[in-house]
Tab-separated table of C-alpha atoms and ligand atoms in Angstrom:
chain	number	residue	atom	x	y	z
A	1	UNK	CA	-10.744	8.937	14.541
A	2	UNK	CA	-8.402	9.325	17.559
A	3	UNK	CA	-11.174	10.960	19.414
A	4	UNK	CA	-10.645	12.590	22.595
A	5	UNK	CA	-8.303	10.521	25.102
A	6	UNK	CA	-10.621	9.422	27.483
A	7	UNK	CA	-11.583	6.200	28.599
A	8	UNK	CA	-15.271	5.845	28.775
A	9	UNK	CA	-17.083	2.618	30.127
A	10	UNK	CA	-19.819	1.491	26.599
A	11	UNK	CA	-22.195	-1.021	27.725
A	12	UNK	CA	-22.714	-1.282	24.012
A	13	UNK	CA	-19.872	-3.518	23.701
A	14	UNK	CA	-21.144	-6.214	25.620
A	15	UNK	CA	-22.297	-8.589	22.666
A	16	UNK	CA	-18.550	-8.183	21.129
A	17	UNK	CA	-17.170	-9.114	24.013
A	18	UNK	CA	-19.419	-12.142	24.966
A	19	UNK	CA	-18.833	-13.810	21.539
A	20	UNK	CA	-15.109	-13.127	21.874
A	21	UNK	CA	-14.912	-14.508	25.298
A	22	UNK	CA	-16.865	-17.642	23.904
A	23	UNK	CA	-14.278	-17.590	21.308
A	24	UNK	CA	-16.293	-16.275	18.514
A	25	UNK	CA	-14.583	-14.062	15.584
A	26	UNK	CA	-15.647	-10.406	15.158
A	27	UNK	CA	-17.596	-9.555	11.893
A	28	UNK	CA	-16.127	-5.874	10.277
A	29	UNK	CA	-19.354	-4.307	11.873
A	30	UNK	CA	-17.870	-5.035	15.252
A	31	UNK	CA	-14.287	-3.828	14.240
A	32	UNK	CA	-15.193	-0.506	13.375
A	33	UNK	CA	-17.585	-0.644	16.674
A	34	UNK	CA	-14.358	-1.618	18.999
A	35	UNK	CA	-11.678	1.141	17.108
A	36	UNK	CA	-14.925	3.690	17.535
A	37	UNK	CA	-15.425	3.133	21.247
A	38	UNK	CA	-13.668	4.746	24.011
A	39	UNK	CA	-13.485	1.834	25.896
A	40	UNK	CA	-10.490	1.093	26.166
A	41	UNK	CA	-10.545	-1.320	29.793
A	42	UNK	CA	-13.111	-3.792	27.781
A	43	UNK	CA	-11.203	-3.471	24.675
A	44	UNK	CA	-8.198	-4.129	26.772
A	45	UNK	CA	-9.711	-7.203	28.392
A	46	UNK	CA	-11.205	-9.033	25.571
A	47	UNK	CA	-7.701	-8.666	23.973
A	48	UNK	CA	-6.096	-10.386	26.339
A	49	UNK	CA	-8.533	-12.791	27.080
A	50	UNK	CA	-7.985	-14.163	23.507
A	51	UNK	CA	-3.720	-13.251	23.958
A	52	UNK	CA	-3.677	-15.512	27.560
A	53	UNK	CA	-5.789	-18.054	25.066
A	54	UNK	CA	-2.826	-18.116	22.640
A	55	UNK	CA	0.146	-17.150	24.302
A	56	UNK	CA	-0.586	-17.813	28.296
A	57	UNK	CA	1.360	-15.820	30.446
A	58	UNK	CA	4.340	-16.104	28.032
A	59	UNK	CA	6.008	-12.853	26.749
A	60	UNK	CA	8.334	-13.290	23.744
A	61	UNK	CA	11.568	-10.469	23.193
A	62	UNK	CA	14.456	-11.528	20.149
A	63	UNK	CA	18.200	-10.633	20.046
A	64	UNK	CA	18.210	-8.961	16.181
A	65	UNK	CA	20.080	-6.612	14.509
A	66	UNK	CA	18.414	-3.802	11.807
A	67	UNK	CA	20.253	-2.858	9.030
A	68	UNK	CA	18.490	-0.461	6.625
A	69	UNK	CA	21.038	-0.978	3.439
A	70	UNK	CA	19.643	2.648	1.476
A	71	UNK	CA	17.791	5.384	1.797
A	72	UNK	CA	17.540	6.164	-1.750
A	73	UNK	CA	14.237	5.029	-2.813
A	74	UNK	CA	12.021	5.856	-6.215
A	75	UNK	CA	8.496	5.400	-4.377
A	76	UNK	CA	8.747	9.035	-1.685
A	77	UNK	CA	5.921	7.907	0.443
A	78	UNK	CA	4.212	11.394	1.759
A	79	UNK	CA	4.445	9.473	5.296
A	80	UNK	CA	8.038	8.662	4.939
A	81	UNK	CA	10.899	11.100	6.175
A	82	UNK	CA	13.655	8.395	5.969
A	83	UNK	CA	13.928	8.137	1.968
A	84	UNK	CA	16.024	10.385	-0.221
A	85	UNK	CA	16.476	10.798	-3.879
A	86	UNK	CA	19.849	9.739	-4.991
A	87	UNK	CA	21.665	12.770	-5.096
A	88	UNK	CA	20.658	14.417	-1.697
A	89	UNK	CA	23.697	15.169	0.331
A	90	UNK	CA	22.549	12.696	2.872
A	91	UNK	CA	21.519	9.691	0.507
A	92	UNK	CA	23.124	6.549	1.585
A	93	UNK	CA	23.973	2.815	0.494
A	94	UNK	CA	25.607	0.628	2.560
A	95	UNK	CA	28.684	-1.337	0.660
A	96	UNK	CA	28.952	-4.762	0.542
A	97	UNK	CA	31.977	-4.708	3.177
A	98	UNK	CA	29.836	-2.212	5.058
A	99	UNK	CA	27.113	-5.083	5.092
A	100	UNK	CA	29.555	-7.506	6.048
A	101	UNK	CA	31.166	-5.283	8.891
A	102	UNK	CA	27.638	-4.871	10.559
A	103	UNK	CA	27.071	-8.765	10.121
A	104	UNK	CA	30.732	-9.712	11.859
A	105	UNK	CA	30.081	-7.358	14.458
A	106	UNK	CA	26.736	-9.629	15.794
A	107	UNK	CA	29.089	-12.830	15.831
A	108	UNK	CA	29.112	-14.167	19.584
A	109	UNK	CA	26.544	-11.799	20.557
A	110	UNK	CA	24.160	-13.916	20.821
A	111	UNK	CA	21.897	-12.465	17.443
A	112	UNK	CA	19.632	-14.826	15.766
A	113	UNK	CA	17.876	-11.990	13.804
A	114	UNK	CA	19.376	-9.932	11.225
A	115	UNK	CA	16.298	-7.921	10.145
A	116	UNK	CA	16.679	-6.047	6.449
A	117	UNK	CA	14.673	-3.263	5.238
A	118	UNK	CA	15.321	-0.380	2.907
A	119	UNK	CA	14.639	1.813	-0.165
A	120	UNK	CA	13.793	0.424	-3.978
A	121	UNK	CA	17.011	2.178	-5.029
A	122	UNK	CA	16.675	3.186	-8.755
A	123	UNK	CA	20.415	2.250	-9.682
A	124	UNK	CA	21.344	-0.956	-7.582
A	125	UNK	CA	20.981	-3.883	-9.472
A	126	UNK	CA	19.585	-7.127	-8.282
A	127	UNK	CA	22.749	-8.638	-7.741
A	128	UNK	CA	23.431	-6.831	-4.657
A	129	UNK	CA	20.587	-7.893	-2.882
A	130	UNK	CA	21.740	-11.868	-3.357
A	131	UNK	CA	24.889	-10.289	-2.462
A	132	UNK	CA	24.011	-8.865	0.531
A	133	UNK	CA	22.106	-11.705	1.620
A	134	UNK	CA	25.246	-14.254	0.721
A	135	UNK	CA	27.334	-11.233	2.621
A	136	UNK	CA	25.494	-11.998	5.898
A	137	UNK	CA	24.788	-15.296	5.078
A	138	UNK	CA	28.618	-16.103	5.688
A	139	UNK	CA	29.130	-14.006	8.389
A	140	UNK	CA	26.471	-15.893	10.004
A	141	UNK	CA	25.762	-18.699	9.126
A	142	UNK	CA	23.162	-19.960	11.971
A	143	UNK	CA	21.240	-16.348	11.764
A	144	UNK	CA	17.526	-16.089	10.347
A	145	UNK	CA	17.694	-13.346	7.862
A	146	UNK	CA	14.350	-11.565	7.742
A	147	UNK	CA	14.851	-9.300	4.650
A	148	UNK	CA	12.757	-6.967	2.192
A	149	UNK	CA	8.888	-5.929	2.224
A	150	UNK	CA	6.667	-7.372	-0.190
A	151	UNK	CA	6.953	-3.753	-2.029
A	152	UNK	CA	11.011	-4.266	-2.172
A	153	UNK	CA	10.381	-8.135	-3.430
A	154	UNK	CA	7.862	-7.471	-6.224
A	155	UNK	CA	10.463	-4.085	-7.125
A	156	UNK	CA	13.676	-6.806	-7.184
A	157	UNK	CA	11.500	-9.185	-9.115
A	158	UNK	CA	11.219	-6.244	-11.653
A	159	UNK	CA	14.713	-5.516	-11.353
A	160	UNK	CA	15.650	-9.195	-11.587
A	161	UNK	CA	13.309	-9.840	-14.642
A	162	UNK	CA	11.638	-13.018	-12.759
A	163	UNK	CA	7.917	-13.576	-11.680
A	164	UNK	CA	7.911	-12.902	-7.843
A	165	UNK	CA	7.865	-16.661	-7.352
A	166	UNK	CA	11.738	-17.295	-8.972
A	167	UNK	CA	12.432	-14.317	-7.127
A	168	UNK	CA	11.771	-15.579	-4.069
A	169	UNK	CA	13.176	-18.539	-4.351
A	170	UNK	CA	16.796	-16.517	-5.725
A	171	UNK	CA	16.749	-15.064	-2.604
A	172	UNK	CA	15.993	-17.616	-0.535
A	173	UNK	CA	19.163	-19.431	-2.215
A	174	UNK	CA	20.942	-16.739	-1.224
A	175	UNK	CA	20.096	-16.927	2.495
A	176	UNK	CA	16.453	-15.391	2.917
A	177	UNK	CA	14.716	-16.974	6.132
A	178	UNK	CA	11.171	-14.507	5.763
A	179	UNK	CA	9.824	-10.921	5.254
A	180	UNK	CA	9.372	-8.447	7.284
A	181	UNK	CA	5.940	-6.995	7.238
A	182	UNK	CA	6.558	-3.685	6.206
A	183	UNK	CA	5.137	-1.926	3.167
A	184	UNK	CA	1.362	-2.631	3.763
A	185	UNK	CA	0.140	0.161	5.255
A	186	UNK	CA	-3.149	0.748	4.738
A	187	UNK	CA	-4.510	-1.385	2.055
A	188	UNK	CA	-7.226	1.020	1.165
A	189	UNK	CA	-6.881	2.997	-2.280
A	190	UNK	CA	-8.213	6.046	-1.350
A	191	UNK	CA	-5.356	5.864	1.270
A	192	UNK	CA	-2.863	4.867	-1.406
A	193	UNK	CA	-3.691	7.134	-3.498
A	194	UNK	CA	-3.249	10.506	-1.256
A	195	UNK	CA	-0.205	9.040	0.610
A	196	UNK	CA	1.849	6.605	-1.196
A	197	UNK	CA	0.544	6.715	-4.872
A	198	UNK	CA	3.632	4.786	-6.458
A	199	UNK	CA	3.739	1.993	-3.816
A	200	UNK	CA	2.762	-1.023	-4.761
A	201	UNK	CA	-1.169	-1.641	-4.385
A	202	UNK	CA	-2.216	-3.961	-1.464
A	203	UNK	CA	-4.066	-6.370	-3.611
A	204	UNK	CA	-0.431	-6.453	-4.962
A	205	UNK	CA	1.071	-6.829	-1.292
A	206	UNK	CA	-0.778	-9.548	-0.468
A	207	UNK	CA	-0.589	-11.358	-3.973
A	208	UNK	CA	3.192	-11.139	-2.637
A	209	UNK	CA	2.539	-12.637	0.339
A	210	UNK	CA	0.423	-15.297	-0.486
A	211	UNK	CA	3.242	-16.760	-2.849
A	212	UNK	CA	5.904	-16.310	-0.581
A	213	UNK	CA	3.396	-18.316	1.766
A	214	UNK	CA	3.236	-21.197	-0.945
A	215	UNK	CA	6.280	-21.500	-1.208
A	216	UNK	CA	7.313	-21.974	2.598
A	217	UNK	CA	8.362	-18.575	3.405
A	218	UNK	CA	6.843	-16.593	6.229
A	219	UNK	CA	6.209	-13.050	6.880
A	220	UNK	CA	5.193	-10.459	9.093
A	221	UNK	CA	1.940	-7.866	8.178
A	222	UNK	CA	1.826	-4.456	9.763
A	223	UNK	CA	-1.004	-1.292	9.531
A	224	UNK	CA	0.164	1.948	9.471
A	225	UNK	CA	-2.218	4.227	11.999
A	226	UNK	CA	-2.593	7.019	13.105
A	227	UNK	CA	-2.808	9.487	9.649
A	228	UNK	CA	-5.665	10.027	7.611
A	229	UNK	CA	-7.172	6.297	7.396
A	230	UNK	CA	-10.801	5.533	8.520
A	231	UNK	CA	-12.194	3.055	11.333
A	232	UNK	CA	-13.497	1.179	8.888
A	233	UNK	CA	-10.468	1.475	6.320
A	234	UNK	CA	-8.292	0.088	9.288
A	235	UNK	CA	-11.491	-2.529	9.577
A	236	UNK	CA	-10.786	-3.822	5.921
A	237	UNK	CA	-7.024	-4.046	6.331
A	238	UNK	CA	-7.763	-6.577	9.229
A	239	UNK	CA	-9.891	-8.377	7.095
A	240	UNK	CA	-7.839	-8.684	4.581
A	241	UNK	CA	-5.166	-10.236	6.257
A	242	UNK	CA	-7.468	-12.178	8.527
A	243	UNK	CA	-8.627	-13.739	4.459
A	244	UNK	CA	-4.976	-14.587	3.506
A	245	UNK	CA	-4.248	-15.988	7.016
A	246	UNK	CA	-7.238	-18.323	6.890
A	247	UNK	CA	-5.858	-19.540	3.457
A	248	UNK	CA	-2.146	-19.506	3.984
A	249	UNK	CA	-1.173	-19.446	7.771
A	250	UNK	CA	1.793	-18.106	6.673
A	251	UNK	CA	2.021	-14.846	9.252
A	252	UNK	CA	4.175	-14.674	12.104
A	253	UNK	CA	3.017	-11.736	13.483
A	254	UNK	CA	0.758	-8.635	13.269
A	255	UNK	CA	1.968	-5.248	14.137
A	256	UNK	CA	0.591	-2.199	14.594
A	257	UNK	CA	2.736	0.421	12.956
A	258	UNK	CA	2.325	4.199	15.097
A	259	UNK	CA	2.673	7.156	12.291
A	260	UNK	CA	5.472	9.520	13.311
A	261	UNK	CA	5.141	12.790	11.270
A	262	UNK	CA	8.390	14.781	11.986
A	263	UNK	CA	10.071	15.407	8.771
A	264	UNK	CA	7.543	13.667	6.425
A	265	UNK	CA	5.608	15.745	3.844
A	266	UNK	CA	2.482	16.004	6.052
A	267	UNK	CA	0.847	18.480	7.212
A	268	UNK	CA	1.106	19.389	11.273
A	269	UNK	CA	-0.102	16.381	12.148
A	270	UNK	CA	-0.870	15.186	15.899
A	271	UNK	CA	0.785	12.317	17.222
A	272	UNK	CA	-1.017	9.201	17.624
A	273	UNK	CA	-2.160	9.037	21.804
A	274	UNK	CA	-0.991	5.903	24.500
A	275	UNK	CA	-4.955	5.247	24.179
A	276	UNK	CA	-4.882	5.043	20.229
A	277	UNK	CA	-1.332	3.286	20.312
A	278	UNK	CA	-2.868	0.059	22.930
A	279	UNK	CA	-6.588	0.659	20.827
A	280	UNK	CA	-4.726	-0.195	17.713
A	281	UNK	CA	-2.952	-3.186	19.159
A	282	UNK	CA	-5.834	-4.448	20.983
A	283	UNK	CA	-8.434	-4.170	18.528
A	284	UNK	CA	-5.822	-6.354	16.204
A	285	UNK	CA	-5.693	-9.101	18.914
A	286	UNK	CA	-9.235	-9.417	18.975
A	287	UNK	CA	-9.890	-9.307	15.302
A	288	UNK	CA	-6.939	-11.208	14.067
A	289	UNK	CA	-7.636	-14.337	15.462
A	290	UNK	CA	-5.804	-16.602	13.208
A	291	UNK	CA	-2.431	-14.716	14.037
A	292	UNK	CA	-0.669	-16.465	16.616
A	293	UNK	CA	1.363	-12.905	18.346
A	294	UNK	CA	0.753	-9.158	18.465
A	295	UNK	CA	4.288	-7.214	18.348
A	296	UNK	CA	4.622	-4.051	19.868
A	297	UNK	CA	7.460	-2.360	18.263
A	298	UNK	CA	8.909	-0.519	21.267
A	299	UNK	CA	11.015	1.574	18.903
A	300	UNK	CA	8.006	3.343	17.877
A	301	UNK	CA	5.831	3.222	20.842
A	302	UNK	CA	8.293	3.786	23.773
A	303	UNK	CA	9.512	0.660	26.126
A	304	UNK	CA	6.986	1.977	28.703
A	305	UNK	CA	4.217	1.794	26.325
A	306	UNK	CA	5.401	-1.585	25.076
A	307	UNK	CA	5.242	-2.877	28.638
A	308	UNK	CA	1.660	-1.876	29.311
A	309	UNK	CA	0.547	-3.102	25.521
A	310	UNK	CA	1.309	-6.541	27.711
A	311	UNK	CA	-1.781	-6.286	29.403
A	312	UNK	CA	-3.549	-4.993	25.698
A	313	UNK	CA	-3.048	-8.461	23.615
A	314	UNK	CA	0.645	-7.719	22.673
A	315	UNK	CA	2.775	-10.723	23.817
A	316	UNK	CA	6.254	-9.697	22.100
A	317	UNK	CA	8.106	-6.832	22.283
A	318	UNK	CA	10.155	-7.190	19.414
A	319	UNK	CA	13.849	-6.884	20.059
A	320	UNK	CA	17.487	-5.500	20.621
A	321	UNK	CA	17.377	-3.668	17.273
A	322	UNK	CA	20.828	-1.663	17.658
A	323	UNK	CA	20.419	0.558	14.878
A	324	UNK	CA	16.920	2.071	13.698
A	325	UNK	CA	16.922	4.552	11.032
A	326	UNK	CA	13.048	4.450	9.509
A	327	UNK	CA	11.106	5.822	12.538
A	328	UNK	CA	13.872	7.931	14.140
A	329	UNK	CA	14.219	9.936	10.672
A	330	UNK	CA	10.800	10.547	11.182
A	331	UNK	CA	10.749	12.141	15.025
A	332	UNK	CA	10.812	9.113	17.486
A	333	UNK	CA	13.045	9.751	20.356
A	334	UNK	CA	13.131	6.245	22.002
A	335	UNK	CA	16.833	4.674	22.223
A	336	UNK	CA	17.690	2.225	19.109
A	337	UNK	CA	19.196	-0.156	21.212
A	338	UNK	CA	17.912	-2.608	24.425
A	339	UNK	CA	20.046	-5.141	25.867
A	340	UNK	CA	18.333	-8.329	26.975
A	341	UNK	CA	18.201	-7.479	30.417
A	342	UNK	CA	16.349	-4.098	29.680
A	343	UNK	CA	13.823	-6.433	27.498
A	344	UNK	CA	13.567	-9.189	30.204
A	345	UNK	CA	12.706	-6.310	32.969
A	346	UNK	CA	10.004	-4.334	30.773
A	347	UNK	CA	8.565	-7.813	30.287
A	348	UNK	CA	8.697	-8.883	34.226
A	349	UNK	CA	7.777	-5.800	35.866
A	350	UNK	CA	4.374	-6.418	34.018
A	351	UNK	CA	3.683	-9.970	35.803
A	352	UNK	CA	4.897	-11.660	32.260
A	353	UNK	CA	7.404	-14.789	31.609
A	354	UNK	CA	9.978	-13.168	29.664
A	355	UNK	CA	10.799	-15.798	26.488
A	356	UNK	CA	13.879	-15.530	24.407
A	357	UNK	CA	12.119	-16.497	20.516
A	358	UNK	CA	13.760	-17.010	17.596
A	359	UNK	CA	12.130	-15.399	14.269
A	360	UNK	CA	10.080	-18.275	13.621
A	361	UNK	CA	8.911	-18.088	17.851
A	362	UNK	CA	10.998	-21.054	18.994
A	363	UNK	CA	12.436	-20.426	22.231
A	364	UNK	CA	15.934	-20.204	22.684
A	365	UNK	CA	17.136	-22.025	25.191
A	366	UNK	CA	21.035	-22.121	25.132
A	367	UNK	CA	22.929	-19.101	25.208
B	401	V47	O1	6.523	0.059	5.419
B	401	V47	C1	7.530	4.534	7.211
B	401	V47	C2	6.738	2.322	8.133
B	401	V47	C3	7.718	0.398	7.476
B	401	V47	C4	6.962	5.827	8.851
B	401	V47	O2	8.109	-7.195	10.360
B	401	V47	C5	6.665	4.528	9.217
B	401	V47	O3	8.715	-7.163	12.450
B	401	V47	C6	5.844	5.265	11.237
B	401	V47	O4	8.879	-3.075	7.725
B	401	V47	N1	6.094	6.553	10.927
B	401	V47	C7	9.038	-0.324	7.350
B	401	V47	N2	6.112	4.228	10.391
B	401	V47	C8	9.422	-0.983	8.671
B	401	V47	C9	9.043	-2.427	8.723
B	401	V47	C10	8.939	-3.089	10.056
B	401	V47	C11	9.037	-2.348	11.221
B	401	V47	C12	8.949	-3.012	12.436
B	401	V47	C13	8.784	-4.378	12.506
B	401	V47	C14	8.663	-5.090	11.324
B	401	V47	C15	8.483	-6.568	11.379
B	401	V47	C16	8.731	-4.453	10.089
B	401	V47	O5	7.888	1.533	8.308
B	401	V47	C17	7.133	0.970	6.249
B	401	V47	C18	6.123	1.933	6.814
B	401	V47	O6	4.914	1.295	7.081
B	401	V47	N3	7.016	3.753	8.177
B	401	V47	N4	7.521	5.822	7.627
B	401	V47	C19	6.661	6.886	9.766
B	401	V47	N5	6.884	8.173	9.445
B	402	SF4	FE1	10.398	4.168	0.084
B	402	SF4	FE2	9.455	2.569	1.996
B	402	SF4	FE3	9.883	5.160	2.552
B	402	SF4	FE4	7.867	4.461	0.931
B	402	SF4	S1	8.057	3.927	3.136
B	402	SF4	S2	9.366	6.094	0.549
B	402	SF4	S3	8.719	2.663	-0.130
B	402	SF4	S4	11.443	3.652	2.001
């Protein structure tokens, strides 16, 4: 499905992109049209026709801080090159004081992110996750703390012996703000089945998300791309969380999530193209209508990439990160850190408004 990378003018689009200029939603028909096209200018300009609808000229960047807490995980996604088992030589777990050090060091900086994702470790017990949230909680006490997929919550909610509702609301006693949106991948089984068989199924995911949703806690959702899914498996992902947003409005953003294949247990596998990269945030713009941003994780797709994806119906950039461990295990070679000023020039040089967001996309206005 990544075709050749060429841009080629298809008058055939020009229903889709009437309707969506009128403001009309795509049907899954015209999803698997747009991700099948070539192109990629009128893909590119019904996208941001409907971001400069939502977000005007306005492009959002966030101080955060990653901190991936363990490798060690039981699931050993085929995709994944970051996990170990327990006893490989370069396992990891962060310590509690190791948590806290990270925390103390964002004090005064100016953070308002601490961002959390890591392995379902088969020994930890649930205790150190409200630990580690109480950890950073006191460090920081103004900070948002987005922590744990809806894979990791429904594992602590087996580890913690509580429905996923209690378990949620355990953590967010312990200083959970939302969830990342991590873990989703691609929703279809077939996918599941060859790549991640263990993981928890997307009905499952979204069952996750939808309580955490009830309950007042918001999320992220993300589509891995660029393996062996289908236009029209990517199609039903959209769809999917296009469903739950209509019900829920609980997502923050969508993003896009480029698959890097150094070090996993694929085969040779191509990377994705600039073309696929701004076709898969694009086509999201248009067909997630109900979802306020688009993030382009620079991390994965290179600043430069991130800056044209402006112009492609991304209007945030994510943010300073510091420390990335997930996509870097698995080949990227992008830095792990941007200061604000790199983030505020990326986003100006493309004819944006740079806007400093918090988590939940206020902006911040004293620093
Ligand atoms: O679920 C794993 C992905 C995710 C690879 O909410 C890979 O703002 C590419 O949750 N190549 C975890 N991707 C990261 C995550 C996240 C990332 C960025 C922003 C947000 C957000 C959340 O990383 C996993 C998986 O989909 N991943 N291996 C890989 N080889
Ligand atoms: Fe574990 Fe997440 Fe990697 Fe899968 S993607 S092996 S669940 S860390």
């Amino acid at each position: 499905m990544t075709g050749a990378p060429t841009v080629v003018p298809d008058p055939g689009l020009a229903d889709i992109e009437a309707r969506v200029l009128d403001g009309g939603r795509v049907t899954r028909d015209e999803i698997i049209r747009l991700y099948e096209s070539d192109d990629l200018f009128a893909i590119g300009r019904m996208a941001n026709h409907v971001r400069e609808r939502l977000n005007g000229n306005r492009a959002y960047y966030i101080i955060n801080r990653h901190i991936n807490p363990t490798n060690v995980c039981i699931n050993r996604c085929r995709f994944c090159a970051f996990s170990r088992s327990a006893n490989a030589p370069d396992a990891y777990t962060l310590s509690l004081d190791e948590i806290r050090q990270r925390a103390e060091a964002c004090q005064g900086t100016g953070v308002t992110e601490i961002h959390v994702v890591g392995g379902l470790h088969p020994d930890l017990p649930f205790d150190y996750y409200v630990d580690l949230l109480r950890t950073i909680r006191a460090a920081l006490p103004e900070v948002h703390i987005q922590a744990f997929t809806a894979v990791e919550v429904a594992y602590l909610s087996r580890l913690a012996g509580m429905p996923v509702r209690d378990t949620l609301r355990s953590l967010r006693e312990a200083g959970l703000d939302s969830l990342p949106g991590g873990g989703a991948e691609v929703f279809a089984e077939r996918v599941r089945a060859e790549l991640c068989p263990d993981k928890l199924p997307g009905a499952a995911w979204l069952d996750v998300m939808r309580t955490a949703h009830e309950l007042g806690i918001r999320s992220n959702a993300t589509l891995l791309y660029g393996h062996i899914e289908t236009a029209a498996e990517r199609a039903d992902h959209l769809l999917a969380l296009r469903e739950l947003q209509d019900e829920t409005g609980g997502f923050l953003s969508f993003i896009p999530l480029a698959f890097h294949a150094a070090h996993t247990d694929m085969p040779v596998w191509a990377p994705t193209s600039a073309l696929d990269d701004l076709k898969a945030l694009a086509v999201g713009r248009i067909a997630l209508d109900n979802f306020a941003h688009i993030k382009a994780f620079w991390i994965m797709l290179t600043p430069k990439l991130a800056q044209v994806a402006l112009s492609f119906g991304v209007d945030d950039i994510d943010g300073t990160v510091v420390e990335e461990k997930i996509t870097h295990a698995a080949g990227a070679d992008t830095p792990q850190a941007l200061t604000r000023a790199d983030l505020e020039g990326l986003i100006r040089e493309a004819g944006r408004e740079p806007v400093e967001r918090d988590t939940l996309y206020n902006e911040v206005r004293d620093r």
